CSV table of C-alpha atoms in Angstrom, one decimal:
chain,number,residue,atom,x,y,z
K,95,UNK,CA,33.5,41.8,22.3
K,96,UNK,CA,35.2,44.3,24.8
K,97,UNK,CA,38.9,45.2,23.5
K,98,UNK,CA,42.1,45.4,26.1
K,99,UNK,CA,41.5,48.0,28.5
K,100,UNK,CA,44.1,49.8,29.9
K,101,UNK,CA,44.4,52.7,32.8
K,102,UNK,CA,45.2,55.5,33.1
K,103,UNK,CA,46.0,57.1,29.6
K,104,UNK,CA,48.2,59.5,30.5
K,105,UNK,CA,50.9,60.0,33.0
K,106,UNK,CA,53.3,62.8,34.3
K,107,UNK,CA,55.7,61.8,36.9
K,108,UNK,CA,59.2,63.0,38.7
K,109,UNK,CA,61.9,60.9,37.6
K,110,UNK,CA,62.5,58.8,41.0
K,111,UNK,CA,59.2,58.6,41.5
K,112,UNK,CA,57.0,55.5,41.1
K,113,UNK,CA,54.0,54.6,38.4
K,114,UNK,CA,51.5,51.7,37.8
K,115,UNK,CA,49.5,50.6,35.5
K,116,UNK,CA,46.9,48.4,34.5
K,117,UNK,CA,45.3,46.3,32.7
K,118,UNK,CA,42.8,44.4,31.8
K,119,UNK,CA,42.7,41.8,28.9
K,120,UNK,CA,39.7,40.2,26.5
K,121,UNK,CA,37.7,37.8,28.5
K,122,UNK,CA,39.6,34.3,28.0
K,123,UNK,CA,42.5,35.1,26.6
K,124,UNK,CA,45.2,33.3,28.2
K,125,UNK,CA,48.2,35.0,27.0
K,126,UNK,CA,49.3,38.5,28.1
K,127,UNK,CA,52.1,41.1,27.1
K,128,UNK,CA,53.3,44.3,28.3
K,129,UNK,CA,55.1,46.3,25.3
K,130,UNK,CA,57.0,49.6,25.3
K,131,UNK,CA,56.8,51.9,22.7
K,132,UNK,CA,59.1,54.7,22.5
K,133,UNK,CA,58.3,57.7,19.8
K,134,UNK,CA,59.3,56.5,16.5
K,135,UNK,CA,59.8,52.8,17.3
K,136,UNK,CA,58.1,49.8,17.4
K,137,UNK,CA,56.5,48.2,20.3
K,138,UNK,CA,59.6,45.9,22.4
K,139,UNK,CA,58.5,43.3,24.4
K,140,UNK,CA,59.1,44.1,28.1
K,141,UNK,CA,57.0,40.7,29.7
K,142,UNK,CA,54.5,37.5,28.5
K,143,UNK,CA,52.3,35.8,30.8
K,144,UNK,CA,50.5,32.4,30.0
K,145,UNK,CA,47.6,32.9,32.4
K,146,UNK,CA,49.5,34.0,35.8
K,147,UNK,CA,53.1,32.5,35.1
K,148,UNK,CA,55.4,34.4,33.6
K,149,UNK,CA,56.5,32.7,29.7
K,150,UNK,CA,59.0,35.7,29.1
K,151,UNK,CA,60.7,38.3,30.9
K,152,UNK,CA,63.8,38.6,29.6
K,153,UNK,CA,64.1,42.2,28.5
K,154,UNK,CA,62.3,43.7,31.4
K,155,UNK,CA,64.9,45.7,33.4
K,156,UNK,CA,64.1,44.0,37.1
K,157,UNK,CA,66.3,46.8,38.8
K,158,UNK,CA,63.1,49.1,38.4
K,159,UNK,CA,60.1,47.2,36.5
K,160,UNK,CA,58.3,44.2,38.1
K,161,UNK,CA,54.8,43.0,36.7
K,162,UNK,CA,52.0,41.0,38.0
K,163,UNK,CA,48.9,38.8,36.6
K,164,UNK,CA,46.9,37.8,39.3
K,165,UNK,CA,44.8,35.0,39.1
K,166,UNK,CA,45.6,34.9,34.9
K,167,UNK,CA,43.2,38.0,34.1
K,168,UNK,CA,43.8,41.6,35.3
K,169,UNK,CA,47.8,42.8,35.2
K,170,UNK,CA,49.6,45.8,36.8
K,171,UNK,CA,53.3,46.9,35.1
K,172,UNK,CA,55.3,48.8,37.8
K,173,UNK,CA,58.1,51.3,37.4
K,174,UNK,CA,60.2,52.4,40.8
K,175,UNK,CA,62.0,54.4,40.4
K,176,UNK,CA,61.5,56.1,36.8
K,177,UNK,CA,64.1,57.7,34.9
K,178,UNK,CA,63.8,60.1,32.2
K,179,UNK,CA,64.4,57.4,29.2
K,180,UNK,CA,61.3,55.6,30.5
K,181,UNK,CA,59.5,58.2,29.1
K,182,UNK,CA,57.2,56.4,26.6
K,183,UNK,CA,53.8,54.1,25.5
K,184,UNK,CA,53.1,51.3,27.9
K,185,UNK,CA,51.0,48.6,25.8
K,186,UNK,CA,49.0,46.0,26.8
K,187,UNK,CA,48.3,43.1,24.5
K,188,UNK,CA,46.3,39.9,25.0
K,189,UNK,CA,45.8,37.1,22.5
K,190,UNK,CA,44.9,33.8,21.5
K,191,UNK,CA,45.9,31.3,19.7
K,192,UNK,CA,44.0,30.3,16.2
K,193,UNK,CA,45.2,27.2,14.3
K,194,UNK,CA,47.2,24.2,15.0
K,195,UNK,CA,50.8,23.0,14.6
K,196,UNK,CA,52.5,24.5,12.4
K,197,UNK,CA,49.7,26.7,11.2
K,198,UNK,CA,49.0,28.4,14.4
K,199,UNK,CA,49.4,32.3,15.3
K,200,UNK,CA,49.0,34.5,17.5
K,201,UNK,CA,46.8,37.2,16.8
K,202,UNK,CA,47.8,39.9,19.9
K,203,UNK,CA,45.1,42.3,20.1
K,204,UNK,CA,46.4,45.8,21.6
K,205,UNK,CA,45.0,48.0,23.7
K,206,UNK,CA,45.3,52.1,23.3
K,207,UNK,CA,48.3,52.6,25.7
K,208,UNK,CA,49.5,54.3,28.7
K,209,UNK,CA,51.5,57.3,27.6
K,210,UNK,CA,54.4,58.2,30.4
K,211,UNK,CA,56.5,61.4,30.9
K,212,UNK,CA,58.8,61.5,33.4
K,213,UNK,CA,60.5,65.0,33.8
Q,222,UNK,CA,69.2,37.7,14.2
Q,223,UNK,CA,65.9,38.9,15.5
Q,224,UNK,CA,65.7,42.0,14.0
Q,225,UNK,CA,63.0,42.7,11.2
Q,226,UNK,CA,64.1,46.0,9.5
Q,227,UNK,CA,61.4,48.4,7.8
Q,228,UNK,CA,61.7,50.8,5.5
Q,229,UNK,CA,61.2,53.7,4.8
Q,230,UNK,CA,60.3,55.6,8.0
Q,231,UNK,CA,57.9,57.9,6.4
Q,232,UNK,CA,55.5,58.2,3.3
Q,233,UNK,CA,53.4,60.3,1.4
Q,234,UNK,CA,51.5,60.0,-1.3
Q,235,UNK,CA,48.5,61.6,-3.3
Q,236,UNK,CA,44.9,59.5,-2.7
Q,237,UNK,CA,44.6,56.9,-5.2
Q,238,UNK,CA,48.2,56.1,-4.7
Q,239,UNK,CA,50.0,52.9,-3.7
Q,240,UNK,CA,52.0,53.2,-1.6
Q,241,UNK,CA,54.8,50.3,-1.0
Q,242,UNK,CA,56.4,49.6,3.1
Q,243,UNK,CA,59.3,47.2,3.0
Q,244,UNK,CA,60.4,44.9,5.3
Q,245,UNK,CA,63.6,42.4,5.5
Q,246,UNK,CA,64.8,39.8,8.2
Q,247,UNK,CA,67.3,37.8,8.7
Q,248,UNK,CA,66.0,34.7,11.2
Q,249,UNK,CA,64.9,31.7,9.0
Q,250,UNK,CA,62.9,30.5,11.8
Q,251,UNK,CA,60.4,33.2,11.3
Q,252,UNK,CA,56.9,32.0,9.5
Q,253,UNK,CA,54.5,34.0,9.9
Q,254,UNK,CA,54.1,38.1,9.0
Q,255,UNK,CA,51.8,40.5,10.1
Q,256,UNK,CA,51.4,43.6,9.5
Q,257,UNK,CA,50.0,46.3,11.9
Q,258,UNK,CA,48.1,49.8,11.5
Q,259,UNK,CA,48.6,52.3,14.1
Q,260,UNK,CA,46.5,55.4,14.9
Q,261,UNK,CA,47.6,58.3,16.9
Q,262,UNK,CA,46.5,57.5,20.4
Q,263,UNK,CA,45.1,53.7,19.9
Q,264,UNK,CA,47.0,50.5,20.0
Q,265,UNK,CA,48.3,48.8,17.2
Q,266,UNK,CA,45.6,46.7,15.1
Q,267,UNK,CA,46.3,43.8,13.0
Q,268,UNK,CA,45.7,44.6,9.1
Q,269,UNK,CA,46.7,41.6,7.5
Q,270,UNK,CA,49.4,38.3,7.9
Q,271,UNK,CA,51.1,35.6,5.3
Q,272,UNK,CA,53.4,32.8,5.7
Q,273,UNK,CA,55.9,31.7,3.7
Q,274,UNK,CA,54.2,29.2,1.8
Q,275,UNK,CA,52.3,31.5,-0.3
Q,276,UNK,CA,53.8,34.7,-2.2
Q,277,UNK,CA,51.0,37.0,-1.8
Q,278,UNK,CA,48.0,37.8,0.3
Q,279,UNK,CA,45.0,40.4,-0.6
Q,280,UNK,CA,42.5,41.3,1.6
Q,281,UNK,CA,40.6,44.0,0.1
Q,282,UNK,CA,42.9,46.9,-0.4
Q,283,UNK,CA,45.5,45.8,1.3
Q,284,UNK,CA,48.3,43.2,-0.5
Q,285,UNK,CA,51.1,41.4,1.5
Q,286,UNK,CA,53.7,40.6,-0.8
Q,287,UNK,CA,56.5,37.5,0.5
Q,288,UNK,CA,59.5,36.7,-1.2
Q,289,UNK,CA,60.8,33.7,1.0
Q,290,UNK,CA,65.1,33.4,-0.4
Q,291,UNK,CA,65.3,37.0,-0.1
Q,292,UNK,CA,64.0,36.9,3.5
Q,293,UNK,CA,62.0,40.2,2.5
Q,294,UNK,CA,58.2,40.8,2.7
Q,295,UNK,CA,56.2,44.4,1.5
Q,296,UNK,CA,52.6,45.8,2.1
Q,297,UNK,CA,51.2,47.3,-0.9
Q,298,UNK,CA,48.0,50.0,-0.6
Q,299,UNK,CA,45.9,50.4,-3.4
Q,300,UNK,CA,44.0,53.0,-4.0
Q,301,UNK,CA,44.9,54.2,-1.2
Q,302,UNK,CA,42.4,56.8,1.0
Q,303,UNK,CA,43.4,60.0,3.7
Q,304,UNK,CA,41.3,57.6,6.1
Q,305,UNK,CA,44.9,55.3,5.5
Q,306,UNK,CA,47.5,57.4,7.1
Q,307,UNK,CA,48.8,56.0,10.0
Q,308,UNK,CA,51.4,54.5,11.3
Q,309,UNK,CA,52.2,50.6,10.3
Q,310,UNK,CA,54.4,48.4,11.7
Q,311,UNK,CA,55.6,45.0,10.0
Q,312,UNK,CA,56.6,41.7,12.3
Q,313,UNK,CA,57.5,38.5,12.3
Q,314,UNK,CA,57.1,35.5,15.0
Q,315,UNK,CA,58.5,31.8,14.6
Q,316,UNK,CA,56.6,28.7,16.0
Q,317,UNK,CA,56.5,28.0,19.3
Q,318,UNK,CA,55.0,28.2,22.4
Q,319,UNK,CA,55.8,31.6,23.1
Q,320,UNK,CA,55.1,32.8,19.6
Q,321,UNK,CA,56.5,36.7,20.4
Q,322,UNK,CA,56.4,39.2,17.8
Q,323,UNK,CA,59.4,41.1,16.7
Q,324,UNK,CA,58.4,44.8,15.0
Q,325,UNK,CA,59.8,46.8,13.1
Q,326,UNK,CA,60.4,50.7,13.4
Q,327,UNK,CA,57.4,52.0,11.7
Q,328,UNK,CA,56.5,53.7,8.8
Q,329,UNK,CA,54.3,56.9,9.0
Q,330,UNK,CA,52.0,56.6,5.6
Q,331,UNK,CA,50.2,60.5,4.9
Q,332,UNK,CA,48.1,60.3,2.1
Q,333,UNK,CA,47.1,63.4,1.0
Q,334,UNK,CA,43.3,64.1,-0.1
């Protein structure tokens, strides 16, 4: 099966310029997330989408990020205008749930990242 | 009361090794654990998960141990290979319908050949 597939890998910007990104999840997986990973931390949620609604978008700074999932498959994660401490690794995760009740997870499967510099 | 803190940040150890990643939280509601393994330039893969019903998981080399009243959980490599080093990342989610993950900060495993 095709893994999360993400574009483009690498990114040098201005700071007050604008980025995108995109991506596209594992055919039917309902759930999407948008992580940033700065060097030498774990990934931090930024958005989750349950098919095209957003679940969670509580730590996503709306003054300057805004992301989309149109008809509940391919998403774009925007940044206008970038500042320097956006510099980092955009993820993209998609997953499904296995289980039931209380013995459900969530097994997120990643893709390899959008790396962004803004000088 | 979400955080999951890892420790220690970095590790190195001789091939044939085990080396031992630590990680403690302090939300109740958590139940269930994975653990991820991160290459340079890919996305983080999951290695291996546990809940807190059972004390320890093994899948092949890999060991998840769970100590539910201390809130504290631990990967454990065996023999452990270059091909291991990487980056892994332990986490925690609680039910529900979001079912987010929480990560901790990383710890960068080099085992030397």
């Amino acid at each position: 099966e095709a893994g999360v597939a993400q574009s483009p890998r690498y990114k040098i910007i201005e700071k007050r310029q604008s980025v995108a990104f995109w991506c596209n999840p594992i055919s039917g997986h309902a759930t999407l997330y948008w992580y940033q990973q700065i060097l030498g931390q774990g990934p931090k949620l930024l958005i989750q989408f349950q098919n095209n609604g957003v679940v969670d978008d509580s730590q996503l700074p709306k003054d300057r990020f805004s992301a989309e999932r149109l008809k509940g498959v391919d998403s774009t994660l925007k940044i206008q205008p970038a500042k320097l401490e956006d510099s980092a690794v955009y993820l993209c995760a998609s997953s499904m749930y296995r289980g039931q009740g209380r013995s459900s997870y969530n097994e997120q499967f990643f893709g390899p990242g959008t790396r962004l510099t803004v000088l | 009361q979400q955080q999951v803190k890892q420790s220690p940040q970095s590790l190195i150890v001789q091939k044939g090794g085990i080396p031992i990643i630590n990680c403690a939280y302090e939300n109740t509601a958590f139940d269930y654990f994975p653990w991820y393994q991160q290459f340079p330039g890919k996305g983080p893969a999951l290695l291996i998960a546990i809940r807190p019903d059972v004390s320890e998981k093994k899948e092949g080399r890999f060991t998840i141990s769970f100590n539910k009243s201390a809130k504290q959980f631990s990967l454990h490599i065996m023999d452990s290979q270059p091909g291991d080093s990487a980056t892994y990342f332990c986490a925690a989610s609680k039910t529900g319908s979001a079912r987010q993950l929480t990560f901790g900060s990383g710890t960068q495993l080099t085992v030397l050949p």
